[in-house]
Structures are given as C-alpha cells and as structure tokens.
Short mmCIF file of C-alpha atoms and ligand atoms in Angstrom, two decimals:
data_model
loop_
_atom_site.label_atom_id
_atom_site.label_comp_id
_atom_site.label_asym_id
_atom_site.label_seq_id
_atom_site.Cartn_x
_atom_site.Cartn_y
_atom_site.Cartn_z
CA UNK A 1 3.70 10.52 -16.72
CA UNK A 2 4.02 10.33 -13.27
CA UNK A 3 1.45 8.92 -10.83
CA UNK A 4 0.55 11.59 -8.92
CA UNK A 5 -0.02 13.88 -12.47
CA UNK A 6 -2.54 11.28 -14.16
CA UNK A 7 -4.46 11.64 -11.43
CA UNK A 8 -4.50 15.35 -11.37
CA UNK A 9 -5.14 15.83 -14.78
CA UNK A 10 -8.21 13.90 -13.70
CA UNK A 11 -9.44 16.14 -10.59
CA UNK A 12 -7.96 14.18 -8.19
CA UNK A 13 -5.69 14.39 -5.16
CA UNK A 14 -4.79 13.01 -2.06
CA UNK A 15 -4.79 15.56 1.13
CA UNK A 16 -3.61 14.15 4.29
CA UNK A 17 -4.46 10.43 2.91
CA UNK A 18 -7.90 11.43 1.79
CA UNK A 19 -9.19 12.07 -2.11
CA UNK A 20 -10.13 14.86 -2.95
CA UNK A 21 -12.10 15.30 -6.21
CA UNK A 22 -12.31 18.56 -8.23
CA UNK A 23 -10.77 20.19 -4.91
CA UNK A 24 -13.70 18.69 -2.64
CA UNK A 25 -13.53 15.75 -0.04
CA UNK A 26 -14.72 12.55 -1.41
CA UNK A 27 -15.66 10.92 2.10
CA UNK A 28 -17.28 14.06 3.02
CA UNK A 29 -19.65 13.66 -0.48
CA UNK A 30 -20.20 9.85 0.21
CA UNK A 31 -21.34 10.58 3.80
CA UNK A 32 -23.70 13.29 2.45
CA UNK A 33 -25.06 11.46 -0.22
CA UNK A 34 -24.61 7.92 0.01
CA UNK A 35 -23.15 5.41 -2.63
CA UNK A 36 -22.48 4.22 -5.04
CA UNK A 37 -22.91 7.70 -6.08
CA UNK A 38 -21.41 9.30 -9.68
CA UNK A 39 -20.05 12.54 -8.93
CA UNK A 40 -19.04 14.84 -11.62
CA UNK A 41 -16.89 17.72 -11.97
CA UNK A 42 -18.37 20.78 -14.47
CA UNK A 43 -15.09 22.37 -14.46
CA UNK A 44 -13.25 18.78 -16.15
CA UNK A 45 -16.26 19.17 -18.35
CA UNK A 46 -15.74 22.58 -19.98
CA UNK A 47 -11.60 22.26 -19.43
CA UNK A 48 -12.02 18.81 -21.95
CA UNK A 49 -14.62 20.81 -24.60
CA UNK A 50 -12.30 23.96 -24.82
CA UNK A 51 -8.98 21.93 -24.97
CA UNK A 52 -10.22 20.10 -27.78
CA UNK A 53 -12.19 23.29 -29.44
CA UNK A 54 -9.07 25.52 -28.99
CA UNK A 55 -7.01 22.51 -31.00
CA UNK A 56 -9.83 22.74 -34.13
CA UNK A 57 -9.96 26.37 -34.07
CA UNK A 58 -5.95 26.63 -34.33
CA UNK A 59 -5.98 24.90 -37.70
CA UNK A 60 -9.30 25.59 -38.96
CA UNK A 61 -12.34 28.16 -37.91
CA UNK A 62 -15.17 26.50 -39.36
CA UNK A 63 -15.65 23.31 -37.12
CA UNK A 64 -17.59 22.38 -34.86
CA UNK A 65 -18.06 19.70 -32.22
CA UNK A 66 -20.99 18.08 -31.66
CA UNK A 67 -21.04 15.94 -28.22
CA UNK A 68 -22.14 12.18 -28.63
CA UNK A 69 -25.27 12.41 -26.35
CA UNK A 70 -25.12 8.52 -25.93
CA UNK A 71 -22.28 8.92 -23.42
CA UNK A 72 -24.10 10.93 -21.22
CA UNK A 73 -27.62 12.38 -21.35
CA UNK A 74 -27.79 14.07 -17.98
CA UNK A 75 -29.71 17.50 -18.84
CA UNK A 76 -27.06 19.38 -16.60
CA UNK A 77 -24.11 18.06 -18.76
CA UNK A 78 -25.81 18.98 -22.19
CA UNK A 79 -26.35 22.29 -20.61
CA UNK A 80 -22.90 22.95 -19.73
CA UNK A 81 -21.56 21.83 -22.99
CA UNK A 82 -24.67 23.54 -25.01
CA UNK A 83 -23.52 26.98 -22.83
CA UNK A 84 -19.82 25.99 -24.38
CA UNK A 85 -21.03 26.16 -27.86
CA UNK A 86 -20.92 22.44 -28.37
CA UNK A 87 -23.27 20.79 -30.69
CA UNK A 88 -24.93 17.70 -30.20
CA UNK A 89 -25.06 14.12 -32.37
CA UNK A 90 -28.09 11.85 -31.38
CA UNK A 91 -28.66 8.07 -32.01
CA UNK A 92 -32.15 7.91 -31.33
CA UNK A 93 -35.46 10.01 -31.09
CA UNK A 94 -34.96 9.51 -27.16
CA UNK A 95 -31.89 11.32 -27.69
CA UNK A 96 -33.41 14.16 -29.56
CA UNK A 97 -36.28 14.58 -26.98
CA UNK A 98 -33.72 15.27 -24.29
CA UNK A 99 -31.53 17.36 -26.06
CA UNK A 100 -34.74 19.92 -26.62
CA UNK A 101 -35.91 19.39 -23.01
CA UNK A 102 -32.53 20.66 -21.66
CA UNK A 103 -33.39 23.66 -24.25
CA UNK A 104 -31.12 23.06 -27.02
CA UNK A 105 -31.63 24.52 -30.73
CA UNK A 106 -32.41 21.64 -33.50
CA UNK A 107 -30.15 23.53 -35.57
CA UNK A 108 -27.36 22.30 -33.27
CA UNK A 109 -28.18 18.47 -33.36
CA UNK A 110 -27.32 15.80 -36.12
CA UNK A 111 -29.30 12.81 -35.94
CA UNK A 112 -27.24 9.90 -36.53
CA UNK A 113 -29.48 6.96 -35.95
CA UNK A 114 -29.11 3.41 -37.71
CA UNK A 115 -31.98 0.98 -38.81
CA UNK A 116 -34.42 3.81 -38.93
CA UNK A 117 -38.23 3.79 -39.17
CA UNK A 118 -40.77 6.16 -40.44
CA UNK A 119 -41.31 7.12 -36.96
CA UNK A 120 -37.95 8.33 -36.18
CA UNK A 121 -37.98 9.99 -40.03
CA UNK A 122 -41.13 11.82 -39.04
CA UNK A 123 -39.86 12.80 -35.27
CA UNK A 124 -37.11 14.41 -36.52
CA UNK A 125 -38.44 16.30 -39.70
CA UNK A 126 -41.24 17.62 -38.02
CA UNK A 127 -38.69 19.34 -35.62
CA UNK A 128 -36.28 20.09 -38.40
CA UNK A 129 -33.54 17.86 -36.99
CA UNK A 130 -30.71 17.37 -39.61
CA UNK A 131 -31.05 13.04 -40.58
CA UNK A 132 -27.54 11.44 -41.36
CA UNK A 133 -28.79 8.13 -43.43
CA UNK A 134 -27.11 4.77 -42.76
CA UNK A 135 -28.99 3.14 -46.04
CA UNK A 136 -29.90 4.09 -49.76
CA UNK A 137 -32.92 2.27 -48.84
CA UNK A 138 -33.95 5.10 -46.10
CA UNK A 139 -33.71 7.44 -48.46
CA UNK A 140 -37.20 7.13 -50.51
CA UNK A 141 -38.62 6.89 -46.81
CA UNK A 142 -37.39 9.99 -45.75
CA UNK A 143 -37.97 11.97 -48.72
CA UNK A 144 -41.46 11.34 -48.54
CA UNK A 145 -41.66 11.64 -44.67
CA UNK A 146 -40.96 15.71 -46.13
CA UNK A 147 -43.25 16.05 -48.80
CA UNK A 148 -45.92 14.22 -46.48
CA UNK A 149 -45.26 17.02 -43.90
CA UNK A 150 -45.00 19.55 -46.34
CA UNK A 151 -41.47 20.74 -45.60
CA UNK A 152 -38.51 22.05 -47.96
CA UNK A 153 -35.98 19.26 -48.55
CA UNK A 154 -32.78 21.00 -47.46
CA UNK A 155 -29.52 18.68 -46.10
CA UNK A 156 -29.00 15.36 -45.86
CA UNK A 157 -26.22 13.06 -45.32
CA UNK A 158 -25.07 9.81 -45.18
CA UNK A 159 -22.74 7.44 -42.95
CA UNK A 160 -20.43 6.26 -44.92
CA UNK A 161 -18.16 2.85 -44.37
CA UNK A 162 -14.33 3.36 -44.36
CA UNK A 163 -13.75 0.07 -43.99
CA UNK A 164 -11.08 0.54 -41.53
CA UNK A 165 -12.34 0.65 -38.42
CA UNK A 166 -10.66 0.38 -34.58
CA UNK A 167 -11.83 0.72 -30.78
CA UNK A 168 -10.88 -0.56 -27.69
CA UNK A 169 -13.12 -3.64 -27.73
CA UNK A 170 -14.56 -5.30 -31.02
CA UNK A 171 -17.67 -4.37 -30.15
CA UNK A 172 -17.15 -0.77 -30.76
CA UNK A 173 -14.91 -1.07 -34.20
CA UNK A 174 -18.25 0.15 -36.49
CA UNK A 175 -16.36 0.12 -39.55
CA UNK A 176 -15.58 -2.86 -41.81
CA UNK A 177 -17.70 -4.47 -44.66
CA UNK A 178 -18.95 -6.83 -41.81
CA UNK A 179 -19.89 -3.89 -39.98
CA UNK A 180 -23.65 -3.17 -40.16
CA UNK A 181 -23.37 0.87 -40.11
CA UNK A 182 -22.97 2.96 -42.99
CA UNK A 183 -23.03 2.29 -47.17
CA UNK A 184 -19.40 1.20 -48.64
CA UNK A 185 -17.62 2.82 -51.27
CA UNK A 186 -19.35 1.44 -54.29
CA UNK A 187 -22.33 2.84 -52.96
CA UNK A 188 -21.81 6.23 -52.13
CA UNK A 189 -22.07 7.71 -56.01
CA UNK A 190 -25.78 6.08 -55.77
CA UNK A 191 -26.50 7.17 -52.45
CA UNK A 192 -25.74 11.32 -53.54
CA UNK A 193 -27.17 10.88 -57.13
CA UNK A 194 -30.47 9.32 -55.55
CA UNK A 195 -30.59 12.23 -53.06
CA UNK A 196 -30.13 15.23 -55.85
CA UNK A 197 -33.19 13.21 -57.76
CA UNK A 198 -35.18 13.40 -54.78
CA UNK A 199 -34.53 17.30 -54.08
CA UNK A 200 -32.23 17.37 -51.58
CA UNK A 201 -30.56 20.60 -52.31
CA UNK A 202 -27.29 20.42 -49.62
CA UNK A 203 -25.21 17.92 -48.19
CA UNK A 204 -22.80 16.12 -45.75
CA UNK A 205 -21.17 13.03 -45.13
CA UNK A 206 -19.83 11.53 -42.08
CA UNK A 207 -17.82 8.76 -40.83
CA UNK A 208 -17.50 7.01 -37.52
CA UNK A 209 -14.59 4.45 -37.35
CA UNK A 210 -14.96 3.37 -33.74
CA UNK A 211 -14.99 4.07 -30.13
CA UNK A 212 -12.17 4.31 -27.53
CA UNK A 213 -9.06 4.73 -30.10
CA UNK A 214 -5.92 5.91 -27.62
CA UNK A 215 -3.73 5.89 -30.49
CA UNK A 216 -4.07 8.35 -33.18
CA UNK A 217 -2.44 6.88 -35.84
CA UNK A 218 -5.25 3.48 -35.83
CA UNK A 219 -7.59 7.01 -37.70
CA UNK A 220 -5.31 7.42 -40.21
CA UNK A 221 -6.64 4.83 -43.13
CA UNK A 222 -10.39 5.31 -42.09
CA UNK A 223 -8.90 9.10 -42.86
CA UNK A 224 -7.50 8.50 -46.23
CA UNK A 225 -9.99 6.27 -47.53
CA UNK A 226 -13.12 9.08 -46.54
CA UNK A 227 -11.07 11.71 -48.38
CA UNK A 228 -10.67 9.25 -51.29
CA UNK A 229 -14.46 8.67 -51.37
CA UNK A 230 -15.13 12.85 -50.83
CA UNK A 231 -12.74 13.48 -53.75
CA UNK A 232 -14.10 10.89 -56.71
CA UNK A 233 -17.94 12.29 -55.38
CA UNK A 234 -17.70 15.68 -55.46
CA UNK A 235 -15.52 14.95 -59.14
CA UNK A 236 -18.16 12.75 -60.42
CA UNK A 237 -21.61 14.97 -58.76
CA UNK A 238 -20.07 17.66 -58.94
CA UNK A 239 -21.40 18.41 -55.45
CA UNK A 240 -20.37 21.05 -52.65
CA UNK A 241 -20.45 20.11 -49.40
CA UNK A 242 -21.70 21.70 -46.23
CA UNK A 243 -20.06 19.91 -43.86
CA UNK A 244 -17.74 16.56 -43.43
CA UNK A 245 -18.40 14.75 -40.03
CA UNK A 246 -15.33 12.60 -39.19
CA UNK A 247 -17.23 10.98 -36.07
CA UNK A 248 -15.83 10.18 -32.67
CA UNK A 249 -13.66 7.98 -30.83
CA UNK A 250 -11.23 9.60 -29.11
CA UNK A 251 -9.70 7.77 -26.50
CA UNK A 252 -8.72 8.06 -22.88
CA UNK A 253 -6.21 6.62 -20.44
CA UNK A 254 -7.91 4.39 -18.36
CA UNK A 255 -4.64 2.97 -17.25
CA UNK A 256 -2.29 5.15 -15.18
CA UNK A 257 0.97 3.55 -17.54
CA UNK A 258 -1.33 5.34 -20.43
CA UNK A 259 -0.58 8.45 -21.94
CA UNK A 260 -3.41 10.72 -23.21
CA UNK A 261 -4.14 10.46 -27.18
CA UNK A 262 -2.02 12.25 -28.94
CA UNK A 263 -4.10 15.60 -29.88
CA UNK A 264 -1.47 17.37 -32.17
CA UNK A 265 -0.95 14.21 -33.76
CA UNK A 266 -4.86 13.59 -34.19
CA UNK A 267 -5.17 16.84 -35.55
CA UNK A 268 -2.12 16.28 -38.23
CA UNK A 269 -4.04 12.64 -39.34
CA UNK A 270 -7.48 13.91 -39.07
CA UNK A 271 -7.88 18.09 -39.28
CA UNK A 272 -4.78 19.17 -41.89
CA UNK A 273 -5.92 16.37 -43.98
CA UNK A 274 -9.15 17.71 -44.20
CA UNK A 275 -7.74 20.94 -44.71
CA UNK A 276 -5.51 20.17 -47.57
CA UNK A 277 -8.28 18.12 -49.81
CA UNK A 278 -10.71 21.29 -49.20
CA UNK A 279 -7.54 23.81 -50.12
CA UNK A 280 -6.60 21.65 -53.69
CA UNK A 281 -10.34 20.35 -54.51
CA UNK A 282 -13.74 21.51 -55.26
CA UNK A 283 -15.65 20.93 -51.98
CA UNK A 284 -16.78 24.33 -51.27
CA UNK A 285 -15.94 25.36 -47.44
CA UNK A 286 -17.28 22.37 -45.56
CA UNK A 287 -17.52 22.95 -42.29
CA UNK A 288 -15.41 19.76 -39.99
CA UNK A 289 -17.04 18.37 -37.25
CA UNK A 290 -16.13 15.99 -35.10
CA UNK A 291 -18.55 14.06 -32.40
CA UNK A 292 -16.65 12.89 -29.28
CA UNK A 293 -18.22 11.70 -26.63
CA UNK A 294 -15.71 9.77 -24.18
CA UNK A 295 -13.44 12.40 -24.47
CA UNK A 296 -15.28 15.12 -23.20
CA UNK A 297 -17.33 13.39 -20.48
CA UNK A 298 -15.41 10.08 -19.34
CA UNK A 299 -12.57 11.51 -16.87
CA UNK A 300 -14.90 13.98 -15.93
CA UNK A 301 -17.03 11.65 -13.49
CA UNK A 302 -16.10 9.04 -10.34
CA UNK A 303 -18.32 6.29 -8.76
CA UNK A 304 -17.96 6.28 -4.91
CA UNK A 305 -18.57 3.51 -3.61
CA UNK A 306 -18.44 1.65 -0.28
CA UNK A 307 -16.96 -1.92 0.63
CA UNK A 308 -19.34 -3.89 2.62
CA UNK A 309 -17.78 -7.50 2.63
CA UNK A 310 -14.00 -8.51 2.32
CA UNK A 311 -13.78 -12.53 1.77
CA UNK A 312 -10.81 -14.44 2.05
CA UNK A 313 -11.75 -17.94 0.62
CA UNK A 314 -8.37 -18.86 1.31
CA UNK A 315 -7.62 -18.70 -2.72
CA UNK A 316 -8.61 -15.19 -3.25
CA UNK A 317 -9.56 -11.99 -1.44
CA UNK A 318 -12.58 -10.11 -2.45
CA UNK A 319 -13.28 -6.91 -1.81
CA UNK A 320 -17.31 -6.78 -1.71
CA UNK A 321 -18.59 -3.02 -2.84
CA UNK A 322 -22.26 -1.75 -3.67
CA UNK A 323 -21.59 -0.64 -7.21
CA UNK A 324 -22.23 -3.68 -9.67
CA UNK A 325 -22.73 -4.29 -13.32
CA UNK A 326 -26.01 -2.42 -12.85
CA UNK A 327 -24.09 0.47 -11.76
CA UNK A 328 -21.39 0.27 -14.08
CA UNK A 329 -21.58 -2.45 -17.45
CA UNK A 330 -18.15 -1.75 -19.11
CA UNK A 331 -16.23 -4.16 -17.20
CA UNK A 332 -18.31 -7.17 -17.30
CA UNK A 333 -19.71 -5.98 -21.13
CA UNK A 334 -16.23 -5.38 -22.79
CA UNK A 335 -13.49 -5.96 -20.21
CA UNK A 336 -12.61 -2.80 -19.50
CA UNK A 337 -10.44 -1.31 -17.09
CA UNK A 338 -11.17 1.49 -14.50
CA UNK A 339 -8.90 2.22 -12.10
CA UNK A 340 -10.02 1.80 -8.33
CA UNK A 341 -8.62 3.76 -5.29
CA UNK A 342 -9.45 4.07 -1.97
CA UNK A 343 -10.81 7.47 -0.69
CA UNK A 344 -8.58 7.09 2.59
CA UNK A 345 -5.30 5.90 1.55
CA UNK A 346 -4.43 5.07 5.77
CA UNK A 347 -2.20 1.87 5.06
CA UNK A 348 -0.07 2.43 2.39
CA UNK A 349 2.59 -0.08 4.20
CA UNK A 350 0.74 -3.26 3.38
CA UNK A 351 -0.93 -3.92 -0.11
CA UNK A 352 -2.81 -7.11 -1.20
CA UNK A 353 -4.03 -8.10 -4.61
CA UNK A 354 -8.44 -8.22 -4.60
CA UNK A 355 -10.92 -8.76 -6.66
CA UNK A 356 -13.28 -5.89 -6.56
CA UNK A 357 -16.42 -7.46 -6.88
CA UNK A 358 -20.22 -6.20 -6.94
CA UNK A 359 -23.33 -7.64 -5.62
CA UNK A 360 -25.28 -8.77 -8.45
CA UNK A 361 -25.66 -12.39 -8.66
CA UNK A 362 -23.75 -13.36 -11.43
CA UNK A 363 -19.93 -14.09 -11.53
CA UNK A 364 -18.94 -12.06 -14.10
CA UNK A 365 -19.96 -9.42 -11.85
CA UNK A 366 -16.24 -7.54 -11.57
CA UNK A 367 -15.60 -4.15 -11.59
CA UNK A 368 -11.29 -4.79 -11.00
CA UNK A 369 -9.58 -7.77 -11.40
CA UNK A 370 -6.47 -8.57 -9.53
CA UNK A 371 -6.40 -4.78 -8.12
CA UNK A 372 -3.65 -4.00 -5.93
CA UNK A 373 -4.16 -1.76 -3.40
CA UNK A 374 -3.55 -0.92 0.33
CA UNK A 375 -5.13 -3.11 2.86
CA UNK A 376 -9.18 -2.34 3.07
CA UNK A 377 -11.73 -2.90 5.61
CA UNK A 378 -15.33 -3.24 5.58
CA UNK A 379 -17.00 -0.14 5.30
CA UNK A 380 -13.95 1.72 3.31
CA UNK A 381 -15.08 3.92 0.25
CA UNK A 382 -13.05 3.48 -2.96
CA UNK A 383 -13.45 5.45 -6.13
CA UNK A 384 -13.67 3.86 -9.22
CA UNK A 385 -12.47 6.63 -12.13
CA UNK A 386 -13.57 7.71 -15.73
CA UNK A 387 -17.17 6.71 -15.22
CA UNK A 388 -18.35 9.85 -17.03
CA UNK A 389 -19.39 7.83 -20.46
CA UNK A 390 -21.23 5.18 -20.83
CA UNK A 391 -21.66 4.89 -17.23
CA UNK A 392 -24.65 5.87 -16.20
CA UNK A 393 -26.18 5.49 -19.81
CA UNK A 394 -25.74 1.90 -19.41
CA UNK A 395 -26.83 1.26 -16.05
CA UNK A 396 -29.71 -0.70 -15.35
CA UNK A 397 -32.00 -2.04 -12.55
CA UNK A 398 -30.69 -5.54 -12.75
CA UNK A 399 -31.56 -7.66 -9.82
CA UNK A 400 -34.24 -5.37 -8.98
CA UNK A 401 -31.53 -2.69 -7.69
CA UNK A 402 -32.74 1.18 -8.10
CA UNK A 403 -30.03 3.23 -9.96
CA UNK A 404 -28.06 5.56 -8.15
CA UNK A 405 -27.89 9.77 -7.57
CA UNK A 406 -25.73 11.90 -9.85
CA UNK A 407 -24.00 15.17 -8.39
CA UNK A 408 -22.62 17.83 -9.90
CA UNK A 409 -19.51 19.50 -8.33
CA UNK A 410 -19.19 23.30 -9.59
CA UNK A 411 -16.87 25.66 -7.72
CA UNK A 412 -16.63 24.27 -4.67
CA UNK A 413 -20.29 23.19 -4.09
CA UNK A 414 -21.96 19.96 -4.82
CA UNK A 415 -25.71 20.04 -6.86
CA UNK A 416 -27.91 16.70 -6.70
CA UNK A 417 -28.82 16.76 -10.94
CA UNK A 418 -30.53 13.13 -10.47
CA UNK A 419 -32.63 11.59 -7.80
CA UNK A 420 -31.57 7.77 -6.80
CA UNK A 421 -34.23 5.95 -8.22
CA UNK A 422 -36.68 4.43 -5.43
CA UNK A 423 -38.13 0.91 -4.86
CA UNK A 424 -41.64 2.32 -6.60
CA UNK A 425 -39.52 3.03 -9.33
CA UNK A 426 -39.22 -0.43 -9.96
CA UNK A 427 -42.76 -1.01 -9.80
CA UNK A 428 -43.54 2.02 -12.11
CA UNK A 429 -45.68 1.27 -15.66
CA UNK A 430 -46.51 -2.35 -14.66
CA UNK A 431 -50.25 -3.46 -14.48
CA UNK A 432 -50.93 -6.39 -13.19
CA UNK A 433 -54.00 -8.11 -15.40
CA UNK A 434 -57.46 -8.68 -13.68
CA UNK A 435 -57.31 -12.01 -13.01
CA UNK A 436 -54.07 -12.00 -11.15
CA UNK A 437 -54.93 -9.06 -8.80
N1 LIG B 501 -20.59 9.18 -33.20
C1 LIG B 501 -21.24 8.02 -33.41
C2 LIG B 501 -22.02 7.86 -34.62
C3 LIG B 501 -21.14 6.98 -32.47
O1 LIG B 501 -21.77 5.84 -32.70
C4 LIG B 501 -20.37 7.17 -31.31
C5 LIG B 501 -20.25 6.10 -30.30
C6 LIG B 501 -19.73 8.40 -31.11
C7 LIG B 501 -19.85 9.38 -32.09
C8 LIG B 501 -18.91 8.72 -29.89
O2 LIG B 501 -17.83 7.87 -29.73
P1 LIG B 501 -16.74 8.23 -28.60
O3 LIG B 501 -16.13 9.55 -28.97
O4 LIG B 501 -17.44 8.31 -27.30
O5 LIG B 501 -15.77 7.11 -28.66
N2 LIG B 501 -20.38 1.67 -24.89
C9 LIG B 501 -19.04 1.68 -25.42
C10 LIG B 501 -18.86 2.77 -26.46
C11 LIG B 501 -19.83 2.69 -27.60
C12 LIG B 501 -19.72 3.85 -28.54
C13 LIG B 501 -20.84 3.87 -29.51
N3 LIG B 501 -20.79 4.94 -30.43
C14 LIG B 501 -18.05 1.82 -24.27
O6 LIG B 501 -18.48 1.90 -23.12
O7 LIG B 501 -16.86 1.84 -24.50
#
C-alpha cells in the first residue's frame, strides 16, 4: 500500500505541508487546545464498527459485536458505538458502571472478568449483567450470589482455554495451559454439567486467544480446537447453545510497510467455520459474537503533541516532546510501535534519525526509537497515530503529571468529551492524618 493511502485510510492528510486529521487542521486543534492532546475522529469510529458488522452480517445474521470497553471507556465513544448497535464486553465492575452511566442496556453487556469475587458476582446479578466464568470454582459462588438475591438463574458461560494463543507482545497471548484465563479442555464437560446441576437453564461459551493478531491465519488452531471442544459438549450434554463468543484480537497496522488484517480471510478461519459446525451439528442457532476492541477504536485516535527540547549529545539526537509513558504506556510496556509525524512537514529536504523521547524521569521513557523524520525544531507539533486503544485507558499520573483532554472531531467540528485533569486532581481523596497536619 502506498504511503500516502495508509495514512488516509487513517484520517489523515497533508494540505500544503500541514496534517490534517479527519479533514480538520491539526496545528489549528493543538493551538486551541493544547497538548499532548488525544483527538478522535467519530466518523473512523462508526466507518471501523460497520466495516466489520457489514463483513458478519454477509455470512451470517445472527452476530453480534460487542466492543472491548477496556480499550476505551470514554462515555462519548460507547455512545457512538451503543447508537451503532454494538454491544459491549466488560472486564470489571468499573467497566459495567460506565457502560450504564453512558445509558447502555445490561442486556447488551457480557461481563468477562477473571479472578472474580462475590462482590463483582453480586454487582452484576443484581443488574442482570450476563457473567462469563473463568473457573469451575466461581461457579458455586455465583449460583448462590442468585438464589441469595432471589433471581431466576438464566445464562451463563464460561472462558474456555484453546491452548493456542497469539498477540503482538507475550503479554497479551491469554491462551496456553500457562495462561491463567479460562478452564482447559478436560474441564469444560465439568464446568457445563456443574452449571445444569445448579439451574442454569441457557448457555454460552467464549474464547479469547489474544490481543493485536495482524495475521489471520495465527486464529486458525485456537478456531479448530473451540469447535472441537463445542462439538464433544453439546454430544456429551446434549446442550444448545445461545451464543459462541470467539473474543477479540484483531489487529492493526501500526507500521506503514503493514497491510490491514486480512478480513475476508478472518471471516473464512473464524465466521464459515462457525457456520459449518452449527449447519452439520446440534447446537441450536447460536448467535456469534465477536469482542474487538483495537480494531474499532485504535486508528481512530492521534496524540498531538509538542517538541520542547531537541539534544544533540553528540551520539544521538533527541527529540524532547510532552507526551510520556504517562500519556501513552505501550511503547515503554510492550515495545510497541506508533508511528510519529510532524504536523508541518516544512523540510522534507533534510531528514535525521531521533529518538522521540518523553519527560518522565526514567529512560525507558520512549515513545519512537530511531524515527526518521524531517528536520524538527523546538516547539514543532508531531502526531503520534493509533492511540485510540489502550491509550488513554492506560495512562497514568506518573511523576505527578495530570492526564491530558480528549476531543472529539464530528463533521467538521471539534467537542472537548474530557477535561485535562488539574493539579487538585492530584491531590484529590488524600487525607493527611492528624498528627502530620
Ligand atoms: N475480549 C477479552 C476477553 C479481552 O481480554 C480483550 C483484550 C479483548 C476482548 C479485546 O482485544 P482486542 O480486540 O482489543 O485485541 N494493553 C494491550 C492489549 C491488552 C488486551 C487485553 N484484552 C495493548 O496495548 O496492546
């Protein structure tokens, strides 16, 4: 793919030398608003959920997609995907609590926590939140977390463990027997039995391999294995299923020598093999669901940021900007790439090769390694792209640094949805004890 048409199929576009992001002027936004800044496009938002809804519906009507809140809990983005039809997956009560606030029906959201307690059991049944179980163990917990509220037992579901996992960074590969998510195999007979004996009357299963998987073909023996398991327990319990979740993970190209994942081919590994178990077997009409998260939100989102320092130390050159691991974690947390570019592309004679490097004060604070790019000056914004998941989600207020403003670009006009955080902020809930005051 050429250049110029990853970064279009991103939003983005250079106009006389300056970017221009979902068709508005990024120097013009970073002047209004200050950085670093994540700016976010609604239109890449709902272009990403109906590309990827259009592809289930070709194949097979009853799906759905239910967004992985985790990669972005702004209320304005579950809004626009809740106002798509999208449903939601949470991975915590948290999660739950802001998918109501932004006015979303529980019937809509699957709660796929891990290590639960009674508290999160309880949260969710009183507000009839569909649980998907990582243990047998959770199970007996649950079950009585109904009958001690009083409530019908109607669905539940478990995580189950492929084995065969894959991701972008080990840290995200949640399948595997090492893998502390979801039962195996050998357990899964046990798991559905035990649930019929304590009255659970329908059911679902789901899988989540991993996270950031560019190449469709690393699904395909998670795939087989999970319609293995679906076949021998539906045989042996003779059970129907309402719906099979086959998780997330759908990647993006961070790099601009990436292609997109393959969506025709993901739907031939993942969807038509779904399809042909449920046309041959005795699963009832499950529906399919799917729960992407990076997909739909990560190109959808920029950081602008500013250069304040640019250090020669006669080794290297470092290009100084106000976004940090605070800001943004991946790089520093897994390694991960984002591509940088400057907002005014001015000297596109001369390129030199800098670190991009963020204020906190620790040295694995990089945000681009060995980045090539025209010559910059102090004071120069750059861009840094695909911030839209697990960006802000996994900011933080390290070194006592407030976390930035979030706007929302919709038809041509730009919408503050979050507030920089202030210096009380970081003050806010401590008490100091009486004999320190
Ligand atoms: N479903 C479950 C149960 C998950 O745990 C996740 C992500 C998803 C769906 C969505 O996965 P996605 O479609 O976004 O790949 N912080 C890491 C990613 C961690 C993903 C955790 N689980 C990163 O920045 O790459």
């Amino acid at each position: 793919m050429k250049y110029v048409d990853w970064l279009k199929q991103k939003g983005l576009e250079y106009r006389d030398s300056v970017l221009h992001f979902a068709n508005m002027n990024t120097i013009e936004i970073a002047e209004k608003f200050g950085t670093p800044i994540y700016v976010i496009s609604e239109e890449l938002i709902r272009s990403r959920y109906k590309k990827l809804k259009d592809l289930l519906d070709s194949e097979y009507k009853n799906n759905s997609i239910h967004y992985a809140v985790k990669a972005n809990s702004n209320l304005s983005i579950l809004k626009i995907l809740d106002s798509e039809g999208a449903c939601f997956d949470c991975t915590s009560t948290g999660e739950i609590y802001i998918c109501l606030k932004a006015g979303i029906s529980p019937n809509k959201i699957i709660y796929t926590g891990n290590m639960f307690t009674n508290d999160d059991f309880k949260f969710a049944v009183e507000k009839n939140i569909l649980v998907n179980l990582d243990s047998i163990s959770q199970l007996k917990r649950l079950a009585k977390i109904y009958e001690d509220l009083g409530k019908e037992k109607e669905t539940v579901s478990f995580r189950i463990n492929p084995e065969f996992g894959a991701g972008h960074h080990s840290h995200t590969i949640t399948a595997g027997k090492t893998i502390k998510f979801g039962i195996l195999d050998d357990q899964v007979i046990e798991a559905y039995s035990k649930a019929k004996e304590f009255g659970f009357k329908k059911f679902g299963t789901h899988i989540h391999i991993g996270s950031g998987i560019i190449n469709a073909h690393d699904f395909e023996k998670a795939i087989d294995k999970y319609l293995t398991i679906i076949m021998k327990l539906s045989d042996t319990l003779d059970i129907a299923f309402e719906f099979l979740d086959f998780g997330g993970g759908l990647g993006i190209p961070y790099r601009p020598e990436e292609d997109p994942l393959d969506l025709e081919l993901y739907k031939s590994i993942v969807l038509k093999k779904f399809k042909n178990i449920v046309e041959k077997g005795n699963l009832g009409e499950p529906k399919f669901i799917i729960e992407p998260g990076r997909y739909l939100s990560a190109e959808s989102s920029i950081i602008l940021t500013q250069i304040n320092t640019i250090k020669d130390n006669g080794f290297k050159l470092f290009a100084g900007i106000n976004t940090g691991f605070n800001t943004l974690l991946r790089p520093t947390m897994y390694g991960s790439y984002h591509h940088i570019i400057p907002c005014n592309n001015r000297s596109k004679e001369k390129t030199l090769t800098y670190d991009i490097v963020g204020p906190i004060c620790e040295s694995g604070d990089t945000i681009g390694k060995e980045r090539e790019l025209p010559e910059l000056e102090e004071e120069d914004y750059l861009a840094i792209l695909d911030t839209g998941a697990y960006g802000f989600t996994m900011s933080s207020p390290y070194n006592s640094r407030p976390r930035p403003a979030e706007i929302l670009i919709y038809k041509g006009q730009t919408f503050k949805i979050r507030e920089a955080e202030t210096f009380e902020d970081l003050a806010k809930n401590q008490e100091i004890p009486d004999h320190l005051k």
